[in-house]
mmCIF file of C-alpha atoms in Angstrom:
data_model
loop_
_atom_site.group_PDB
_atom_site.id
_atom_site.type_symbol
_atom_site.label_atom_id
_atom_site.label_comp_id
_atom_site.label_asym_id
_atom_site.label_seq_id
_atom_site.Cartn_x
_atom_site.Cartn_y
_atom_site.Cartn_z
ATOM 1 C CA UNK N 1 -7.726 19.133 10.664
ATOM 2 C CA UNK N 2 -4.330 17.971 9.175
ATOM 3 C CA UNK N 3 -1.837 16.648 11.653
ATOM 4 C CA UNK N 4 1.377 19.332 11.195
ATOM 5 C CA UNK N 5 2.663 18.500 7.546
ATOM 6 C CA UNK N 6 1.984 14.947 7.378
ATOM 7 C CA UNK N 7 -1.902 14.088 5.147
ATOM 8 C CA UNK N 8 -3.427 12.710 8.578
ATOM 9 C CA UNK N 9 -6.918 13.513 8.615
ATOM 10 C CA UNK N 10 -7.959 13.513 12.463
ATOM 11 C CA UNK N 11 -10.813 15.139 14.268
ATOM 12 C CA UNK N 12 -9.976 18.788 16.030
ATOM 13 C CA UNK N 13 -11.538 16.586 19.330
ATOM 14 C CA UNK N 14 -9.070 14.319 20.356
ATOM 15 C CA UNK N 15 -10.409 11.302 22.806
ATOM 16 C CA UNK N 16 -8.871 11.174 25.803
ATOM 17 C CA UNK N 17 -7.858 7.320 26.946
ATOM 18 C CA UNK N 18 -6.332 8.095 30.160
ATOM 19 C CA UNK N 19 -9.163 8.432 32.228
ATOM 20 C CA UNK N 20 -9.316 4.271 31.189
ATOM 21 C CA UNK N 21 -6.636 2.825 31.754
ATOM 22 C CA UNK N 22 -8.460 2.622 35.032
ATOM 23 C CA UNK N 23 -5.966 1.602 38.627
ATOM 24 C CA UNK N 24 -5.619 3.646 41.065
ATOM 25 C CA UNK N 25 -4.717 7.154 38.895
ATOM 26 C CA UNK N 26 -8.474 6.559 37.889
ATOM 27 C CA UNK N 27 -10.701 3.646 39.664
ATOM 28 C CA UNK N 28 -13.829 2.685 38.954
ATOM 29 C CA UNK N 29 -13.563 2.269 34.991
ATOM 30 C CA UNK N 30 -15.804 -0.445 33.514
ATOM 31 C CA UNK N 31 -13.996 -1.360 30.113
ATOM 32 C CA UNK N 32 -17.185 -2.544 28.316
ATOM 33 C CA UNK N 33 -18.532 0.958 29.146
ATOM 34 C CA UNK N 34 -15.222 2.606 28.254
ATOM 35 C CA UNK N 35 -15.303 0.764 24.779
ATOM 36 C CA UNK N 36 -19.382 2.036 24.160
ATOM 37 C CA UNK N 37 -17.557 5.588 24.191
ATOM 38 C CA UNK N 38 -15.267 5.377 22.436
ATOM 39 C CA UNK N 39 -17.668 4.144 19.718
ATOM 40 C CA UNK N 40 -19.894 6.677 20.330
ATOM 41 C CA UNK N 41 -17.299 9.328 19.710
ATOM 42 C CA UNK N 42 -16.655 8.094 16.469
ATOM 43 C CA UNK N 43 -19.913 8.875 15.563
ATOM 44 C CA UNK N 44 -19.956 12.741 17.120
ATOM 45 C CA UNK N 45 -17.283 13.149 14.815
ATOM 46 C CA UNK N 46 -14.191 11.709 16.959
ATOM 47 C CA UNK N 47 -12.170 10.030 15.183
ATOM 48 C CA UNK N 48 -8.980 10.283 16.905
ATOM 49 C CA UNK N 49 -7.539 8.034 20.158
ATOM 50 C CA UNK N 50 -4.549 9.568 22.487
ATOM 51 C CA UNK N 51 -3.278 6.696 24.810
ATOM 52 C CA UNK N 52 -0.083 5.993 25.989
ATOM 53 C CA UNK N 53 1.917 3.136 27.954
ATOM 54 C CA UNK N 54 1.454 4.381 31.488
ATOM 55 C CA UNK N 55 -1.931 4.833 30.947
ATOM 56 C CA UNK N 56 -3.123 1.944 33.152
ATOM 57 C CA UNK N 57 0.412 0.025 32.621
ATOM 58 C CA UNK N 58 -1.185 -1.045 28.700
ATOM 59 C CA UNK N 59 -4.612 -1.016 30.077
ATOM 60 C CA UNK N 60 -5.684 1.452 28.207
ATOM 61 C CA UNK N 61 -3.786 0.584 25.238
ATOM 62 C CA UNK N 62 -5.756 -2.517 25.128
ATOM 63 C CA UNK N 63 -8.649 -1.236 25.688
ATOM 64 C CA UNK N 64 -8.450 1.011 22.441
ATOM 65 C CA UNK N 65 -7.060 -2.137 20.378
ATOM 66 C CA UNK N 66 -10.649 -4.276 21.599
ATOM 67 C CA UNK N 67 -12.257 -0.444 20.636
ATOM 68 C CA UNK N 68 -10.940 -0.526 16.934
ATOM 69 C CA UNK N 69 -10.437 -3.813 16.337
ATOM 70 C CA UNK N 70 -12.124 -4.881 13.144
ATOM 71 C CA UNK N 71 -12.318 -0.899 11.865
ATOM 72 C CA UNK N 72 -8.753 0.213 12.794
ATOM 73 C CA UNK N 73 -8.455 2.334 9.662
ATOM 74 C CA UNK N 74 -11.320 4.585 11.156
ATOM 75 C CA UNK N 75 -9.045 5.780 13.619
ATOM 76 C CA UNK N 76 -6.623 7.746 14.212
ATOM 77 C CA UNK N 77 -4.134 6.699 17.331
ATOM 78 C CA UNK N 78 -1.551 8.304 18.716
ATOM 79 C CA UNK N 79 0.461 6.983 21.961
ATOM 80 C CA UNK N 80 4.086 7.549 23.462
ATOM 81 C CA UNK N 81 7.091 5.346 24.320
ATOM 82 C CA UNK N 82 9.797 6.383 27.018
ATOM 83 C CA UNK N 83 7.188 4.004 30.358
ATOM 84 C CA UNK N 84 8.069 1.005 31.144
ATOM 85 C CA UNK N 85 7.046 -0.854 33.924
ATOM 86 C CA UNK N 86 8.956 -3.696 35.904
ATOM 87 C CA UNK N 87 12.428 -3.400 33.117
ATOM 88 C CA UNK N 88 15.131 -2.024 36.197
ATOM 89 C CA UNK N 89 16.114 -0.798 32.393
ATOM 90 C CA UNK N 90 16.767 2.966 32.548
ATOM 91 C CA UNK N 91 15.196 6.203 35.288
ATOM 92 C CA UNK N 92 13.384 5.006 38.033
ATOM 93 C CA UNK N 93 10.550 7.479 38.435
ATOM 94 C CA UNK N 94 7.811 6.050 40.891
ATOM 95 C CA UNK N 95 5.879 3.277 42.125
ATOM 96 C CA UNK N 96 2.039 2.290 40.067
ATOM 97 C CA UNK N 97 0.055 0.203 41.524
ATOM 98 C CA UNK N 98 2.938 -2.415 42.772
ATOM 99 C CA UNK N 99 4.669 -1.905 39.857
ATOM 100 C CA UNK N 100 7.977 0.093 39.429
ATOM 101 C CA UNK N 101 8.197 2.300 36.483
ATOM 102 C CA UNK N 102 10.930 3.621 34.559
ATOM 103 C CA UNK N 103 12.399 6.117 31.656
ATOM 104 C CA UNK N 104 14.385 4.858 29.163
ATOM 105 C CA UNK N 105 15.365 6.818 26.054
ATOM 106 C CA UNK N 106 17.965 4.318 24.382
ATOM 107 C CA UNK N 107 17.177 3.129 20.742
ATOM 108 C CA UNK N 108 16.923 -0.253 21.550
ATOM 109 C CA UNK N 109 14.199 1.292 24.521
ATOM 110 C CA UNK N 110 11.937 2.833 22.312
ATOM 111 C CA UNK N 111 11.980 -0.107 19.473
ATOM 112 C CA UNK N 112 10.989 -1.720 21.764
ATOM 113 C CA UNK N 113 7.458 0.065 23.855
ATOM 114 C CA UNK N 114 6.758 0.560 20.066
ATOM 115 C CA UNK N 115 6.539 -3.381 19.152
ATOM 116 C CA UNK N 116 4.822 -3.396 22.905
ATOM 117 C CA UNK N 117 2.527 -0.476 22.472
ATOM 118 C CA UNK N 118 1.907 -2.313 18.347
ATOM 119 C CA UNK N 119 0.832 -5.322 20.210
ATOM 120 C CA UNK N 120 -1.368 -4.577 22.747
ATOM 121 C CA UNK N 121 -3.195 -1.883 20.288
ATOM 122 C CA UNK N 122 -3.673 -4.733 17.918
ATOM 123 C CA UNK N 123 -2.421 -3.094 14.738
ATOM 124 C CA UNK N 124 0.727 -3.143 12.798
ATOM 125 C CA UNK N 125 1.217 1.227 12.387
ATOM 126 C CA UNK N 126 0.924 3.906 14.448
ATOM 127 C CA UNK N 127 -0.346 7.210 13.071
ATOM 128 C CA UNK N 128 1.342 9.800 15.974
ATOM 129 C CA UNK N 129 3.774 7.804 17.423
ATOM 130 C CA UNK N 130 6.077 9.863 20.852
ATOM 131 C CA UNK N 131 9.014 10.211 23.543
ATOM 132 C CA UNK N 132 6.274 10.427 26.202
ATOM 133 C CA UNK N 133 8.799 12.824 28.138
ATOM 134 C CA UNK N 134 12.706 14.270 27.356
ATOM 135 C CA UNK N 135 16.184 13.634 28.872
ATOM 136 C CA UNK N 136 16.113 16.467 30.815
ATOM 137 C CA UNK N 137 19.316 15.316 33.280
ATOM 138 C CA UNK N 138 21.847 15.842 31.723
ATOM 139 C CA UNK N 139 23.469 12.490 33.219
ATOM 140 C CA UNK N 140 20.885 11.165 31.841
ATOM 141 C CA UNK N 141 21.863 12.308 28.337
ATOM 142 C CA UNK N 142 24.598 11.524 28.784
ATOM 143 C CA UNK N 143 23.315 7.960 28.565
ATOM 144 C CA UNK N 144 20.536 8.414 25.507
ATOM 145 C CA UNK N 145 21.491 10.838 23.774
ATOM 146 C CA UNK N 146 19.319 12.421 21.774
ATOM 147 C CA UNK N 147 20.318 11.518 18.516
ATOM 148 C CA UNK N 148 19.331 8.007 19.378
ATOM 149 C CA UNK N 149 16.122 8.427 20.701
ATOM 150 C CA UNK N 150 15.572 10.086 17.487
ATOM 151 C CA UNK N 151 16.965 7.249 15.019
ATOM 152 C CA UNK N 152 14.925 5.140 16.820
ATOM 153 C CA UNK N 153 11.530 7.566 15.626
ATOM 154 C CA UNK N 154 12.733 8.103 11.978
ATOM 155 C CA UNK N 155 13.993 4.544 11.629
ATOM 156 C CA UNK N 156 10.066 3.215 12.835
ATOM 157 C CA UNK N 157 8.370 6.383 10.669
ATOM 158 C CA UNK N 158 10.519 4.600 7.520
ATOM 159 C CA UNK N 159 9.529 0.890 8.781
ATOM 160 C CA UNK N 160 5.974 2.426 8.399
ATOM 161 C CA UNK N 161 5.310 1.760 11.577
ATOM 162 C CA UNK N 162 4.463 5.319 12.261
ATOM 163 C CA UNK N 163 3.143 8.119 10.438
ATOM 164 C CA UNK N 164 4.245 11.007 12.582
ATOM 165 C CA UNK N 165 6.040 11.914 15.020
ATOM 166 C CA UNK N 166 5.187 13.693 18.296
ATOM 167 C CA UNK N 167 6.809 15.000 21.558
ATOM 168 C CA UNK N 168 5.567 15.773 25.027
ATOM 169 C CA UNK N 169 5.782 17.962 28.095
ATOM 170 C CA UNK N 170 8.570 19.527 25.983
ATOM 171 C CA UNK N 171 10.178 22.893 26.120
ATOM 172 C CA UNK N 172 11.449 24.563 23.007
ATOM 173 C CA UNK N 173 15.550 23.958 23.184
ATOM 174 C CA UNK N 174 14.244 20.184 23.743
ATOM 175 C CA UNK N 175 11.852 20.335 20.346
ATOM 176 C CA UNK N 176 14.828 21.833 18.599
ATOM 177 C CA UNK N 177 17.591 19.193 19.664
ATOM 178 C CA UNK N 178 15.196 16.934 18.073
ATOM 179 C CA UNK N 179 14.911 18.909 15.117
ATOM 180 C CA UNK N 180 19.089 18.905 14.468
ATOM 181 C CA UNK N 181 19.362 15.945 14.820
ATOM 182 C CA UNK N 182 17.332 15.289 11.880
ATOM 183 C CA UNK N 183 13.463 14.197 13.571
ATOM 184 C CA UNK N 184 10.520 15.177 11.497
ATOM 185 C CA UNK N 185 8.493 16.835 14.274
ATOM 186 C CA UNK N 186 4.612 17.527 12.852
ATOM 187 C CA UNK N 187 2.829 17.699 16.607
ATOM 188 C CA UNK N 188 3.757 18.925 20.557
ATOM 189 C CA UNK N 189 1.952 17.898 23.429
ATOM 190 C CA UNK N 190 2.068 19.647 26.530
ATOM 191 C CA UNK N 191 -1.447 20.664 29.362
ATOM 192 C CA UNK N 192 -2.434 24.194 28.190
ATOM 193 C CA UNK N 193 -6.353 25.473 30.474
ATOM 194 C CA UNK N 194 -7.875 28.239 30.913
ATOM 195 C CA UNK N 195 -5.683 27.981 34.239
ATOM 196 C CA UNK N 196 -2.808 27.076 33.398
ATOM 197 C CA UNK N 197 -1.026 28.970 29.776
ATOM 198 C CA UNK N 198 2.468 28.428 30.238
ATOM 199 C CA UNK N 199 2.144 27.141 26.928
ATOM 200 C CA UNK N 200 1.467 30.444 24.766
ATOM 201 C CA UNK N 201 4.805 32.504 25.627
ATOM 202 C CA UNK N 202 7.194 29.561 24.823
ATOM 203 C CA UNK N 203 5.130 26.538 23.071
ATOM 204 C CA UNK N 204 2.599 27.298 20.825
ATOM 205 C CA UNK N 205 4.945 30.220 19.390
ATOM 206 C CA UNK N 206 7.127 27.132 18.106
ATOM 207 C CA UNK N 207 4.591 25.263 16.656
ATOM 208 C CA UNK N 208 3.895 27.874 14.779
ATOM 209 C CA UNK N 209 7.007 28.783 13.064
ATOM 210 C CA UNK N 210 7.942 24.898 12.357
ATOM 211 C CA UNK N 211 4.095 24.460 11.175
ATOM 212 C CA UNK N 212 3.563 22.160 13.724
ATOM 213 C CA UNK N 213 -0.169 20.742 15.654
ATOM 214 C CA UNK N 214 -0.508 21.480 19.423
ATOM 215 C CA UNK N 215 -1.620 18.124 20.924
ATOM 216 C CA UNK N 216 -3.588 20.348 24.161
ATOM 217 C CA UNK N 217 -3.967 17.900 27.433
ATOM 218 C CA UNK N 218 -6.377 18.461 29.940
ATOM 219 C CA UNK N 219 -8.193 20.997 28.952
ATOM 220 C CA UNK N 220 -10.725 21.379 31.754
ATOM 221 C CA UNK N 221 -8.430 20.011 34.631
ATOM 222 C CA UNK N 222 -9.237 17.279 35.102
ATOM 223 C CA UNK N 223 -12.373 18.039 35.621
ATOM 224 C CA UNK N 224 -12.568 21.352 38.021
ATOM 225 C CA UNK N 225 -13.710 23.393 35.084
ATOM 226 C CA UNK N 226 -17.032 22.103 34.147
ATOM 227 C CA UNK N 227 -18.968 23.131 36.636
ATOM 228 C CA UNK N 228 -20.014 19.896 38.540
ATOM 229 C CA UNK N 229 -17.032 19.614 41.359
ATOM 230 C CA UNK N 230 -18.295 20.539 44.803
ATOM 231 C CA UNK N 231 -16.289 22.284 47.677
ATOM 232 C CA UNK N 232 -16.144 19.089 49.394
ATOM 233 C CA UNK N 233 -14.756 17.097 46.697
ATOM 234 C CA UNK N 234 -11.231 15.510 48.678
ATOM 235 C CA UNK N 235 -8.468 13.474 45.986
ATOM 236 C CA UNK N 236 -8.045 10.107 46.955
ATOM 237 C CA UNK N 237 -4.385 9.032 47.399
ATOM 238 C CA UNK N 238 -2.010 7.907 44.191
ATOM 239 C CA UNK N 239 -5.433 10.639 41.849
ATOM 240 C CA UNK N 240 -4.221 11.524 39.169
ATOM 241 C CA UNK N 241 -5.475 14.831 39.969
ATOM 242 C CA UNK N 242 -3.561 14.645 43.691
ATOM 243 C CA UNK N 243 -0.614 16.518 42.215
ATOM 244 C CA UNK N 244 -2.119 19.124 40.586
ATOM 245 C CA UNK N 245 -1.877 22.836 41.725
ATOM 246 C CA UNK N 246 -5.447 23.413 41.645
ATOM 247 C CA UNK N 247 -6.877 20.535 42.871
ATOM 248 C CA UNK N 248 -4.651 20.723 46.567
ATOM 249 C CA UNK N 249 -7.419 21.359 49.024
ATOM 250 C CA UNK N 250 -6.280 25.097 50.283
ATOM 251 C CA UNK N 251 -6.710 25.910 46.480
ATOM 252 C CA UNK N 252 -9.252 24.193 45.030
ATOM 253 C CA UNK N 253 -12.447 26.471 46.784
ATOM 254 C CA UNK N 254 -11.445 29.467 45.196
ATOM 255 C CA UNK N 255 -10.988 27.161 42.171
ATOM 256 C CA UNK N 256 -14.891 26.611 42.256
ATOM 257 C CA UNK N 257 -15.560 29.976 43.033
ATOM 258 C CA UNK N 258 -13.809 31.402 40.376
ATOM 259 C CA UNK N 259 -15.100 28.236 37.382
ATOM 260 C CA UNK N 260 -18.954 29.220 38.877
ATOM 261 C CA UNK N 261 -17.714 33.124 38.196
ATOM 262 C CA UNK N 262 -17.689 32.130 34.996
ATOM 263 C CA UNK N 263 -21.626 31.442 34.295
ATOM 264 C CA UNK N 264 -22.703 35.243 33.115
ATOM 265 C CA UNK N 265 -20.505 34.593 29.903
ATOM 266 C CA UNK N 266 -21.817 30.468 29.339
ATOM 267 C CA UNK N 267 -25.394 32.016 29.970
ATOM 268 C CA UNK N 268 -24.140 34.873 26.703
ATOM 269 C CA UNK N 269 -22.779 32.178 24.979
ATOM 270 C CA UNK N 270 -25.361 29.459 25.747
ATOM 271 C CA UNK N 271 -22.324 26.867 26.861
ATOM 272 C CA UNK N 272 -21.217 24.821 29.635
ATOM 273 C CA UNK N 273 -18.140 25.752 31.034
ATOM 274 C CA UNK N 274 -16.889 22.672 30.069
ATOM 275 C CA UNK N 275 -17.412 24.598 26.180
ATOM 276 C CA UNK N 276 -15.941 27.404 27.181
ATOM 277 C CA UNK N 277 -12.900 26.162 28.364
ATOM 278 C CA UNK N 278 -12.799 24.107 24.666
ATOM 279 C CA UNK N 279 -13.641 27.323 23.689
ATOM 280 C CA UNK N 280 -10.466 29.708 25.236
ATOM 281 C CA UNK N 281 -7.849 27.288 24.496
ATOM 282 C CA UNK N 282 -9.114 26.454 20.680
ATOM 283 C CA UNK N 283 -9.329 30.526 20.048
ATOM 284 C CA UNK N 284 -8.269 32.337 16.837
ATOM 285 C CA UNK N 285 -5.262 28.599 16.579
ATOM 286 C CA UNK N 286 -6.512 26.113 13.859
ATOM 287 C CA UNK N 287 -2.934 24.452 14.721
ATOM 288 C CA UNK N 288 -4.843 23.665 18.181
ATOM 289 C CA UNK N 289 -6.165 20.118 18.649
ATOM 290 C CA UNK N 290 -8.150 19.397 22.139
ATOM 291 C CA UNK N 291 -7.665 16.408 23.539
ATOM 292 C CA UNK N 292 -11.003 15.375 25.516
ATOM 293 C CA UNK N 293 -10.832 12.922 28.007
ATOM 294 C CA UNK N 294 -13.887 10.568 29.212
ATOM 295 C CA UNK N 295 -15.012 6.373 30.219
ATOM 296 C CA UNK N 296 -18.713 7.531 29.766
ATOM 297 C CA UNK N 297 -21.082 8.503 27.136
ATOM 298 C CA UNK N 298 -22.346 11.502 29.015
ATOM 299 C CA UNK N 299 -19.048 12.553 29.959
ATOM 300 C CA UNK N 300 -18.399 12.352 26.875
ATOM 301 C CA UNK N 301 -21.143 13.921 24.302
ATOM 302 C CA UNK N 302 -20.663 16.984 27.755
ATOM 303 C CA UNK N 303 -17.471 18.131 25.444
ATOM 304 C CA UNK N 304 -18.325 17.031 22.192
ATOM 305 C CA UNK N 305 -19.662 19.973 20.834
ATOM 306 C CA UNK N 306 -17.455 21.973 21.670
ATOM 307 C CA UNK N 307 -15.297 22.967 18.377
ATOM 308 C CA UNK N 308 -19.373 25.341 17.872
ATOM 309 C CA UNK N 309 -18.062 27.507 20.336
ATOM 310 C CA UNK N 310 -16.218 30.879 19.006
ATOM 311 C CA UNK N 311 -15.457 32.951 21.426
ATOM 312 C CA UNK N 312 -14.236 37.244 20.296
ATOM 313 C CA UNK N 313 -11.818 38.051 21.422
ATOM 314 C CA UNK N 314 -12.717 40.757 24.125
ATOM 315 C CA UNK N 315 -14.208 37.075 25.743
ATOM 316 C CA UNK N 316 -11.017 35.645 25.864
ATOM 317 C CA UNK N 317 -9.390 39.115 27.471
ATOM 318 C CA UNK N 318 -12.159 39.063 30.284
ATOM 319 C CA UNK N 319 -11.956 35.459 31.417
ATOM 320 C CA UNK N 320 -7.456 35.841 31.676
ATOM 321 C CA UNK N 321 -8.241 38.827 32.758
ATOM 322 C CA UNK N 322 -10.578 36.928 35.969
ATOM 323 C CA UNK N 323 -7.629 34.107 35.743
ATOM 324 C CA UNK N 324 -4.695 36.273 36.518
ATOM 325 C CA UNK N 325 -6.364 37.774 39.374
ATOM 326 C CA UNK N 326 -7.258 34.376 40.949
ATOM 327 C CA UNK N 327 -3.792 33.122 40.581
ATOM 328 C CA UNK N 328 -2.061 36.445 42.572
ATOM 329 C CA UNK N 329 -4.562 36.053 45.331
ATOM 330 C CA UNK N 330 -3.758 32.555 45.994
ATOM 331 C CA UNK N 331 -0.944 31.118 42.851
ATOM 332 C CA UNK N 332 -1.671 28.390 40.907
#
């Protein structure tokens, strides 16, 4: 599929490189295994990789850089600006693995972020470059005007250091503000799952309106929708799932019952719960690109063929009905 109005030819499934960053968020990552998994992804037709400096505080980008070394032209790489650590610059976000993380959207900050990412990735250009989060606080908006953020992104694009511009975790007003400043946005990234469907009301329509690609992350709710999680699962402090609503101890058992309850639909379509979860968010939306995170080949292969599952409208409606019933009883 093409990304937005560009000529970037990306696979419909993107390899999500957040888990390979390791650290407290995703403990137990093995770099060699991660690199082998990225190579296996390419063999399966997945040429697109999504990463960010914050994933393992640069480690994910470094591992991706090692994986694509000597074959950069085969891959479509997306990464992000605005998060940095131990700089004392910008708004303090929180501490990660003993480092203080800050968010800054200034012109110089974004240029610096891009240069750092280029070094870690071992490349001289980035295909898709996101601002990781928008400025929401009015006080910080005075310090970091949208015009400065957009100018940095456009200058990077004119210089050939990035091929297209994206925005991550934004709301419609942020997208409109960027575009009002002349920003050429081709892709929007937000979470979208069976159990987190808010983007259907406000973000997907704006993507359709402007011909943007939608980059859906966490499609399987960080593993919850795979059907492999048990009710006695305990999320350790600092884990990437710690702040996810359906992973909370009081909600997890009910979410697992919901996932187990989808087996009848899986049997009908001869697919797994992972296939079903991804097929749901791709349903009738050719502009949706799905980020599937993996750090082991067996996990990758479990979701790599999901583009082959096509659901009927009545099936999607039934899945939605069950999800709404769950949410009505236990919240989301």
